[in-house]
CSV table of C-alpha atoms in Angstrom, one decimal:
chain,number,residue,atom,x,y,z
T,25,MET,CA,0.0,0.1,0.0
T,26,SER,CA,1.4,3.4,-1.0
T,27,ARG,CA,2.5,5.8,1.8
T,28,LYS,CA,0.0,8.3,0.4
T,29,LEU,CA,-3.0,6.1,1.0
T,30,SER,CA,-1.9,4.1,4.0
T,31,LEU,CA,-3.2,6.2,6.9
T,32,PHE,CA,-6.6,6.7,5.6
T,33,ALA,CA,-7.2,3.4,3.8
T,34,LEU,CA,-5.6,1.1,6.4
T,35,ALA,CA,-8.3,2.3,8.9
T,36,LEU,CA,-10.8,0.8,6.6
T,37,LEU,CA,-9.0,-2.5,5.7
T,38,PRO,CA,-10.0,-4.5,8.7
T,39,ALA,CA,-13.6,-3.9,7.8
T,40,ALA,CA,-13.1,-4.3,4.1
T,41,ALA,CA,-11.1,-7.4,4.5
T,42,LEU,CA,-14.3,-9.0,6.0
T,43,ALA,CA,-16.4,-7.9,3.1
T,44,ASP,CA,-18.1,-10.9,1.3
T,45,GLY,CA,-21.3,-9.3,0.2
T,46,HIS,CA,-22.6,-8.7,3.7
T,47,THR,CA,-23.7,-5.1,4.0
T,48,THR,CA,-22.3,-3.6,7.2
T,49,SER,CA,-18.5,-4.3,6.7
T,50,LEU,CA,-18.0,-0.7,5.7
T,51,GLY,CA,-20.7,0.8,8.0
T,52,LEU,CA,-22.9,1.5,5.0
T,53,SER,CA,-25.4,4.3,5.3
T,54,TYR,CA,-28.0,6.0,3.1
T,55,GLY,CA,-28.0,9.3,5.0
T,56,PRO,CA,-31.0,11.5,4.8
T,57,ARG,CA,-31.2,12.2,1.1
T,58,PRO,CA,-32.9,9.1,-0.4
T,59,ALA,CA,-35.7,9.3,2.3
T,60,ALA,CA,-36.1,13.1,1.6
T,61,LEU,CA,-36.5,12.4,-2.1
T,62,VAL,CA,-39.1,9.6,-1.4
T,63,ASP,CA,-41.0,12.0,0.8
T,64,LYS,CA,-41.3,14.4,-2.2
T,65,LEU,CA,-42.8,11.8,-4.6
T,66,PRO,CA,-46.5,12.2,-5.4
T,67,GLU,CA,-48.7,9.5,-3.9
T,68,GLY,CA,-48.7,6.3,-5.8
T,69,ALA,CA,-47.2,2.9,-6.3
T,70,LEU,CA,-43.6,4.1,-6.6
T,71,LYS,CA,-43.7,6.1,-3.3
T,72,ASP,CA,-45.5,3.2,-1.5
T,73,LYS,CA,-42.7,0.7,-2.7
T,74,LEU,CA,-39.9,3.0,-1.7
T,75,MET,CA,-41.4,4.0,1.6
T,76,SER,CA,-41.8,0.3,2.5
T,77,CYS,CA,-38.0,0.0,2.3
T,78,SER,CA,-37.3,2.8,4.8
T,79,THR,CA,-35.9,0.3,7.5
T,80,GLN,CA,-33.9,-1.9,5.2
T,81,VAL,CA,-30.2,-2.4,5.9
T,82,PRO,CA,-28.0,-1.0,3.1
T,83,THR,CA,-26.2,-3.5,1.0
T,84,GLN,CA,-23.4,-2.8,-1.6
T,85,THR,CA,-24.6,-3.2,-5.2
T,86,ALA,CA,-23.0,-3.0,-8.6
T,87,PHE,CA,-26.1,-1.2,-9.9
T,88,SER,CA,-24.9,1.8,-8.0
T,89,ILE,CA,-21.8,3.4,-9.6
T,90,GLY,CA,-20.0,6.2,-8.0
T,91,HIS,CA,-19.4,8.9,-10.6
T,92,ARG,CA,-15.9,10.3,-9.7
T,93,GLY,CA,-16.7,9.1,-6.2
T,94,ALA,CA,-19.4,11.3,-4.5
T,95,PRO,CA,-18.8,14.7,-5.9
T,96,LEU,CA,-22.0,16.3,-4.8
T,97,MET,CA,-20.2,16.9,-1.6
T,98,PHE,CA,-16.5,15.7,-1.9
T,99,PRO,CA,-13.9,16.8,-4.3
T,100,GLU,CA,-14.0,14.4,-7.3
T,101,HIS,CA,-11.4,11.7,-7.8
T,102,THR,CA,-10.1,11.9,-4.3
T,103,VAL,CA,-9.7,9.2,-1.7
T,104,GLN,CA,-12.4,10.7,0.5
T,105,SER,CA,-14.9,11.0,-2.4
T,106,ASN,CA,-14.5,7.3,-3.3
T,107,VAL,CA,-14.6,6.2,0.4
T,108,ALA,CA,-17.8,8.2,0.7
T,109,ALA,CA,-19.3,6.6,-2.4
T,110,ALA,CA,-18.4,3.0,-1.1
T,111,ARG,CA,-19.9,3.8,2.3
T,112,MET,CA,-23.2,4.6,0.4
T,113,GLY,CA,-23.1,1.2,-1.2
T,114,ALA,CA,-21.6,1.9,-4.6
T,115,GLY,CA,-20.4,-1.4,-5.9
T,116,VAL,CA,-18.6,0.1,-8.8
T,117,LEU,CA,-16.2,3.1,-8.5
T,118,GLU,CA,-14.7,5.2,-11.3
T,119,CYS,CA,-11.3,6.7,-12.0
T,120,ASP,CA,-11.2,8.9,-15.0
T,121,VAL,CA,-7.7,8.3,-16.3
T,122,THR,CA,-5.2,10.7,-17.8
T,123,PHE,CA,-1.5,11.0,-17.9
T,124,THR,CA,1.3,13.2,-16.6
T,125,LYS,CA,4.3,14.6,-18.3
T,126,ASP,CA,6.3,11.3,-17.5
T,127,HIS,CA,3.3,9.3,-18.7
T,128,GLU,CA,2.1,8.1,-15.3
T,129,LEU,CA,-1.6,7.5,-15.0
T,130,VAL,CA,-3.7,9.6,-12.7
T,131,CYS,CA,-7.4,10.2,-11.9
T,132,ARG,CA,-8.6,13.4,-13.4
T,133,HIS,CA,-11.8,14.1,-15.3
T,134,ALA,CA,-9.8,15.8,-18.0
T,135,GLN,CA,-6.1,16.3,-18.8
T,136,ASN,CA,-6.7,20.0,-18.8
T,137,ASP,CA,-8.9,20.5,-15.7
T,138,LEU,CA,-6.3,21.3,-13.0
T,139,HIS,CA,-7.2,25.0,-12.9
T,140,THR,CA,-10.8,24.1,-11.7
T,141,THR,CA,-10.2,21.0,-9.6
T,142,THR,CA,-6.9,21.8,-7.8
T,143,ASN,CA,-5.1,24.8,-6.3
T,144,ILE,CA,-2.4,24.9,-9.1
T,145,LEU,CA,-3.2,28.6,-10.0
T,146,VAL,CA,-2.2,29.7,-6.4
T,147,SER,CA,0.8,27.2,-6.1
T,148,ASP,CA,4.4,27.2,-7.2
T,149,LEU,CA,3.3,25.3,-10.4
T,150,ALA,CA,1.1,28.2,-11.8
T,151,SER,CA,3.9,28.8,-14.3
T,152,THR,CA,3.3,25.4,-15.9
T,153,CYS,CA,-0.2,26.3,-17.1
T,154,VAL,CA,-0.5,26.5,-20.8
T,155,THR,CA,-2.9,29.4,-20.4
T,156,PRO,CA,-1.9,31.5,-17.4
T,157,PHE,CA,-4.7,33.0,-15.3
T,158,ALA,CA,-6.3,36.0,-17.0
T,159,SER,CA,-8.6,38.2,-14.9
T,160,ALA,CA,-12.2,39.1,-16.0
T,161,GLN,CA,-12.3,42.2,-18.0
T,162,GLY,CA,-15.8,43.7,-18.5
T,163,GLU,CA,-17.9,41.1,-20.2
T,164,THR,CA,-14.9,38.8,-20.7
T,165,ALA,CA,-14.7,35.9,-18.3
T,166,ALA,CA,-11.5,35.1,-16.4
T,167,THR,CA,-9.7,32.2,-18.0
T,168,ALA,CA,-6.9,29.7,-17.3
T,169,GLU,CA,-5.9,26.2,-18.6
T,170,CYS,CA,-3.6,23.8,-16.7
T,171,ARG,CA,-2.8,20.3,-17.7
T,172,THR,CA,-1.5,17.2,-16.0
T,173,SER,CA,0.7,16.6,-19.1
T,174,GLU,CA,2.8,19.6,-18.1
T,175,LEU,CA,3.6,18.1,-14.7
T,176,THR,CA,5.6,15.1,-13.6
T,177,LEU,CA,3.9,12.7,-11.2
T,178,GLU,CA,5.9,14.1,-8.3
T,179,GLU,CA,4.7,17.6,-9.2
T,180,PHE,CA,1.1,16.4,-9.5
T,181,ASN,CA,1.3,14.9,-6.1
T,182,THR,CA,1.9,18.2,-4.5
T,183,LEU,CA,-1.3,19.7,-5.6
T,184,THR,CA,-4.4,20.2,-3.3
T,185,PRO,CA,-7.7,19.0,-4.7
T,186,LYS,CA,-10.8,21.2,-4.5
T,187,MET,CA,-14.4,21.2,-5.6
T,188,ASP,CA,-14.6,21.5,-9.4
T,189,SER,CA,-15.4,25.2,-9.9
T,190,ALA,CA,-14.3,28.5,-11.1
T,191,ASP,CA,-15.4,32.1,-10.5
T,192,THR,CA,-15.2,33.4,-14.0
T,193,ALA,CA,-15.9,37.0,-12.8
T,194,ALA,CA,-12.7,36.8,-10.7
T,195,LEU,CA,-10.0,39.5,-10.8
T,196,THR,CA,-7.4,37.5,-9.0
T,197,ALA,CA,-6.2,33.8,-9.1
T,198,GLU,CA,-7.2,33.4,-5.5
T,199,ALA,CA,-10.9,34.6,-6.2
T,200,TYR,CA,-10.9,32.2,-9.2
T,201,GLN,CA,-10.8,29.3,-6.8
T,202,GLY,CA,-14.5,30.0,-5.9
T,203,GLY,CA,-17.6,29.7,-7.9
T,204,VAL,CA,-18.8,26.4,-6.3
T,205,ALA,CA,-22.4,25.6,-7.4
T,206,PRO,CA,-24.9,26.4,-4.7
T,207,TRP,CA,-26.1,22.9,-4.4
T,208,ARG,CA,-22.6,21.5,-3.7
T,209,THR,CA,-20.5,22.2,-0.6
T,210,GLN,CA,-17.0,22.8,0.6
T,211,LEU,CA,-17.5,21.2,4.0
T,212,TYR,CA,-15.4,18.1,3.1
T,213,THR,CA,-12.6,19.6,1.0
T,214,ASP,CA,-10.0,19.8,3.8
T,215,LYS,CA,-7.2,17.4,3.5
T,216,ALA,CA,-8.6,15.7,0.5
T,217,THR,CA,-6.2,13.4,-1.3
T,218,LEU,CA,-5.5,13.0,-5.0
T,219,MET,CA,-4.9,9.6,-6.5
T,220,THR,CA,-2.9,7.9,-9.2
T,221,HIS,CA,-4.8,5.2,-11.2
T,222,ALA,CA,-2.8,2.5,-9.4
T,223,GLU,CA,-3.6,4.0,-6.1
T,224,SER,CA,-7.3,4.0,-7.0
T,225,ILE,CA,-7.0,0.3,-7.8
T,226,GLU,CA,-5.5,-0.3,-4.4
T,227,LEU,CA,-8.1,1.7,-2.7
T,228,PHE,CA,-11.1,0.4,-4.6
T,229,LYS,CA,-10.0,-3.2,-3.8
T,230,SER,CA,-9.9,-2.4,-0.1
T,231,LEU,CA,-13.4,-1.1,-0.4
T,232,GLY,CA,-14.7,-4.2,-2.0
T,233,ALA,CA,-15.7,-2.4,-5.2
T,234,LYS,CA,-15.4,-3.1,-8.9
T,235,PHE,CA,-13.7,-0.8,-11.3
T,236,THR,CA,-14.8,1.4,-14.2
T,237,PRO,CA,-11.7,3.5,-15.4
T,238,GLU,CA,-12.4,5.9,-18.3
T,239,LEU,CA,-9.6,6.5,-20.7
T,240,LYS,CA,-9.8,10.2,-21.3
T,241,SER,CA,-9.0,12.0,-24.5
T,242,ALA,CA,-5.6,13.7,-24.3
T,243,SER,CA,-5.4,17.4,-24.7
T,244,VAL,CA,-1.9,17.1,-26.3
T,245,GLU,CA,-1.2,15.7,-29.7
T,246,MET,CA,-0.7,11.9,-29.7
T,247,PRO,CA,1.7,10.3,-29.7
T,248,HIS,CA,3.1,12.4,-26.9
T,249,ASP,CA,6.9,12.1,-26.6
T,250,GLY,CA,6.6,8.6,-28.0
T,251,PHE,CA,3.6,7.6,-25.9
T,252,SER,CA,1.0,6.5,-28.4
T,253,GLN,CA,-2.8,6.0,-27.9
T,254,ALA,CA,-2.2,2.2,-27.9
T,255,ASP,CA,0.4,2.6,-25.2
T,256,TYR,CA,-2.1,4.7,-23.2
T,257,ALA,CA,-5.0,2.1,-23.6
T,258,GLN,CA,-2.6,-0.7,-22.8
T,259,LYS,CA,-1.1,0.8,-19.8
T,260,LEU,CA,-4.5,1.2,-18.3
T,261,VAL,CA,-5.3,-2.5,-18.4
T,262,ASP,CA,-1.7,-3.4,-17.4
T,263,GLU,CA,-2.1,-1.7,-14.1
T,264,TYR,CA,-5.0,-4.0,-13.3
T,265,VAL,CA,-3.0,-7.0,-14.3
T,266,ALA,CA,-0.1,-5.8,-12.1
T,267,ALA,CA,-2.5,-5.4,-9.1
T,268,GLY,CA,-3.9,-8.9,-9.6
T,269,VAL,CA,-7.4,-7.7,-10.4
T,270,PRO,CA,-9.5,-10.2,-12.4
T,271,ALA,CA,-10.6,-8.7,-15.8
T,272,THR,CA,-14.2,-9.6,-14.9
T,273,ASP,CA,-14.1,-6.9,-12.2
T,274,VAL,CA,-13.1,-4.2,-14.6
T,275,PHE,CA,-15.3,-2.2,-17.0
T,276,PRO,CA,-12.9,0.1,-19.0
T,277,GLN,CA,-14.6,3.0,-20.7
T,278,SER,CA,-14.0,5.4,-23.5
T,279,PHE,CA,-15.8,7.9,-25.7
T,280,ASN,CA,-13.3,6.9,-28.5
T,281,VAL,CA,-14.7,3.6,-29.9
T,282,GLU,CA,-11.2,2.9,-31.2
T,283,ASP,CA,-10.1,2.6,-27.6
T,284,VAL,CA,-12.8,0.0,-27.1
T,285,TYR,CA,-11.8,-1.8,-30.3
T,286,TYR,CA,-8.1,-1.8,-29.0
T,287,TRP,CA,-9.2,-3.6,-25.8
T,288,ILE,CA,-11.4,-6.1,-27.7
T,289,ASP,CA,-8.6,-6.9,-30.0
T,290,ASN,CA,-5.5,-6.7,-27.8
T,291,ALA,CA,-6.8,-7.4,-24.2
T,292,PRO,CA,-9.9,-9.5,-25.0
T,293,GLU,CA,-10.4,-10.5,-21.4
T,294,PHE,CA,-10.9,-6.8,-20.6
T,295,GLY,CA,-12.5,-5.9,-24.0
T,296,ALA,CA,-15.4,-8.2,-23.3
T,297,GLN,CA,-16.5,-5.7,-20.7
T,298,ALA,CA,-15.3,-2.5,-22.4
T,299,VAL,CA,-17.8,0.3,-22.3
T,300,TYR,CA,-18.4,2.6,-25.2
T,301,LEU,CA,-19.4,6.0,-23.8
T,302,VAL,CA,-21.9,8.1,-25.8
T,303,GLU,CA,-23.6,11.4,-25.3
T,304,TRP,CA,-26.3,13.7,-26.6
T,305,THR,CA,-25.0,15.7,-29.5
T,306,GLU,CA,-26.4,18.6,-31.5
T,307,GLY,CA,-29.3,17.4,-33.6
T,308,PHE,CA,-29.8,14.2,-31.7
T,309,ASP,CA,-33.4,13.0,-31.3
T,310,GLU,CA,-34.0,10.0,-29.0
T,311,GLN,CA,-37.0,8.9,-31.0
T,312,ASN,CA,-35.5,9.3,-34.5
T,313,ALA,CA,-33.0,6.7,-35.7
T,314,GLU,CA,-31.8,9.0,-38.5
T,315,THR,CA,-30.0,11.3,-35.8
T,316,TRP,CA,-28.3,8.5,-34.1
T,317,LEU,CA,-24.5,8.1,-34.5
T,318,GLN,CA,-24.5,4.5,-33.3
T,319,ASP,CA,-25.2,1.4,-35.4
T,320,PHE,CA,-26.0,-1.1,-32.7
T,321,ASP,CA,-25.9,-4.3,-34.8
T,322,ALA,CA,-22.5,-3.3,-36.2
T,323,LEU,CA,-21.1,-2.5,-32.8
T,324,LYS,CA,-22.4,-5.8,-31.4
T,325,GLU,CA,-20.8,-7.7,-34.3
T,326,ARG,CA,-17.6,-5.9,-33.6
T,327,GLY,CA,-17.6,-7.1,-30.0
T,328,VAL,CA,-19.0,-4.2,-28.2
T,329,ASN,CA,-21.3,-5.4,-25.4
T,330,TYR,CA,-21.7,-2.3,-23.4
T,331,ILE,CA,-22.9,1.2,-24.1
T,332,SER,CA,-23.0,4.0,-21.4
T,333,ALA,CA,-25.3,6.7,-22.4
T,334,SER,CA,-26.2,10.1,-21.0
T,335,LEU,CA,-29.6,10.2,-19.3
T,336,ASN,CA,-31.2,12.3,-22.0
T,337,MET,CA,-30.6,9.6,-24.6
T,338,LEU,CA,-32.4,6.9,-22.7
T,339,MET,CA,-35.6,8.8,-21.7
T,340,THR,CA,-38.4,10.5,-23.5
T,341,ASN,CA,-41.6,12.2,-23.0
T,342,GLN,CA,-44.5,9.9,-23.6
T,343,ASP,CA,-47.9,11.4,-23.2
T,344,GLY,CA,-46.6,13.6,-20.4
T,345,LYS,CA,-44.7,10.9,-18.5
T,346,ILE,CA,-41.0,9.8,-18.5
T,347,ALA,CA,-40.6,6.7,-20.6
T,348,ALA,CA,-37.9,4.5,-22.3
T,349,SER,CA,-36.7,6.1,-25.5
T,350,ASP,CA,-36.5,4.5,-28.9
T,351,TYR,CA,-32.8,4.8,-28.8
T,352,ALA,CA,-32.8,2.7,-25.6
T,353,LYS,CA,-35.1,0.1,-27.1
T,354,ALA,CA,-33.0,-0.3,-30.2
T,355,ALA,CA,-29.8,-0.8,-28.2
T,356,LYS,CA,-31.5,-3.4,-26.1
T,357,ALA,CA,-32.9,-5.1,-29.1
T,358,ALA,CA,-29.3,-5.5,-30.4
T,359,ASP,CA,-28.4,-7.2,-27.1
T,360,ILE,CA,-26.3,-4.2,-26.0
T,361,THR,CA,-26.2,-3.8,-22.2
T,362,LEU,CA,-26.9,-0.2,-21.2
T,363,ILE,CA,-25.5,2.0,-18.4
T,364,ALA,CA,-26.8,5.4,-17.6
T,365,TRP,CA,-25.0,8.6,-16.6
T,366,THR,CA,-25.2,10.8,-14.5
T,367,LEU,CA,-27.9,11.0,-11.8
T,368,GLU,CA,-27.9,13.9,-9.3
T,369,ARG,CA,-25.5,16.0,-11.3
T,370,SER,CA,-28.1,18.6,-12.3
T,371,GLY,CA,-28.8,20.2,-9.0
T,372,PRO,CA,-32.3,21.0,-8.0
T,373,LEU,CA,-34.8,19.8,-10.7
T,374,ALA,CA,-37.5,22.4,-10.2
T,375,SER,CA,-36.3,24.2,-13.4
T,376,GLY,CA,-36.4,21.2,-15.7
T,377,GLY,CA,-33.0,19.4,-15.0
T,378,GLY,CA,-30.8,21.1,-17.5
T,379,TRP,CA,-28.6,19.2,-19.9
T,380,TYR,CA,-29.1,15.7,-18.5
T,381,PHE,CA,-33.0,15.9,-18.6
T,382,GLN,CA,-33.4,17.9,-21.8
T,383,SER,CA,-35.4,15.1,-23.5
T,384,VAL,CA,-37.9,15.3,-20.7
T,385,GLY,CA,-37.3,18.8,-19.3
T,386,ASP,CA,-40.9,20.0,-20.0
T,387,ILE,CA,-42.3,17.4,-17.5
T,388,ILE,CA,-39.7,17.6,-14.8
T,389,LYS,CA,-41.2,19.1,-11.6
T,390,ASP,CA,-38.9,18.7,-8.7
T,391,ASP,CA,-36.1,16.6,-7.1
T,392,SER,CA,-38.4,13.5,-6.7
T,393,ASP,CA,-38.2,13.2,-10.4
T,394,TYR,CA,-34.6,11.8,-9.8
T,395,LEU,CA,-36.4,8.7,-8.5
T,396,VAL,CA,-39.1,8.7,-11.3
T,397,ALA,CA,-36.2,8.7,-13.8
T,398,LEU,CA,-34.3,6.1,-12.0
T,399,ASP,CA,-37.3,3.8,-11.9
T,400,VAL,CA,-37.8,4.1,-15.7
T,401,LEU,CA,-34.1,3.5,-16.4
T,402,ALA,CA,-34.2,0.4,-14.2
T,403,GLN,CA,-37.6,-1.1,-15.1
T,404,ASP,CA,-38.4,0.1,-18.5
T,405,VAL,CA,-35.0,0.7,-20.1
T,406,GLY,CA,-33.4,-2.1,-18.2
T,407,VAL,CA,-30.0,-0.5,-17.4
T,408,ALA,CA,-27.3,-2.6,-15.7
T,409,GLY,CA,-26.2,0.4,-13.6
T,410,VAL,CA,-26.5,4.1,-12.9
T,411,PHE,CA,-23.8,6.6,-12.3
T,412,SER,CA,-24.6,9.1,-9.7
T,413,ASP,CA,-22.9,12.1,-7.9
T,414,TRP,CA,-24.5,10.9,-4.8
T,415,PRO,CA,-24.7,7.0,-4.9
T,416,ALA,CA,-26.9,6.6,-1.8
T,417,THR,CA,-29.9,7.4,-3.9
T,418,VAL,CA,-29.2,4.6,-6.5
T,419,THR,CA,-28.2,2.2,-3.8
T,420,TYR,CA,-31.4,2.7,-1.8
T,421,TYR,CA,-33.5,2.2,-5.0
T,422,ALA,CA,-31.5,-0.9,-6.0
T,423,ASN,CA,-31.7,-2.5,-2.6
T,424,CYS,CA,-35.5,-1.8,-2.4
T,425,MET,CA,-36.1,-3.3,-5.9
T,426,GLY,CA,-33.9,-6.2,-5.4
T,427,LEU,CA,-31.5,-5.2,-8.2
């Protein structure tokens, strides 16, 4: 176990070492949020069913996937964020994978997000940013861009993580550190710990969870100093092999279908569970196949078994109710297993749910629709799992429904 994780994770290992599917090994807890969402549901069968589970004991479930951990309240891709997600019963945890200047793999949502997810702009490493901080000027927003590919791993490890945010009206780099969305919090940012990909494997193993690493697109031209895209994709799976993790516990993801094909062709034991990520794009209509970019039969024939799609692609407005989209039905008809992302990332839903709910935004009423959408995804779409920024909600639902 690395020195960096030892003090925090070792405290969990005695409990995790006993984990064998029994549910209290990590002191699992739903907290108040799932019950609060159930309380908001209108009277009916869904509310009755979910209320009937109010005294159930939480169990870990692979249906519940921690999206960057639990970033509704914890800095994403940190030890603390993922421990929180595991304690909420998330049975699958995510490390978005990018690389440093010396081609070490680390957990970051993007190679160029350090200016919003760490303190780099107010550190001694600010000079490494490809776009230095520039203050807001009139109607022009403050800007910066800082990349992991400009730092060695040793330098990366000196950074302090923070909630993903930026105050684009800032006049100073210090003020730029703000801008946290009002539905998030900074209560749990103190002493949060960054992770390498290898450290995430070590931690997730100790928490009894499975793995869904996402190979992120590089912000630099590839190959990068001799490090090719194939090298990058191979190194991701090699770190699981080195850690002794069975391929059946790993669901590698990428928005680049060529990465998925690489794993299918060159690491088939991992490729069998490789996940092709897709998202709503301009002109997409979840009910009109002519606007879809995916040929499900061709993907299946090529060996793609999993697609993870944004929520808006899988749901539609059918007679004023949330329902499974034609896109989702067509994928299932081709024997593609679907995964959905990302629940509870939109903040309060009273204003329609924003990007993630745009296909049903005109019928979204309040936060209880998180549960309505989840029920449709599970029962009508038939997804195998749901990413969430607060996994307790998905865990509660999955436990109650026996998923």
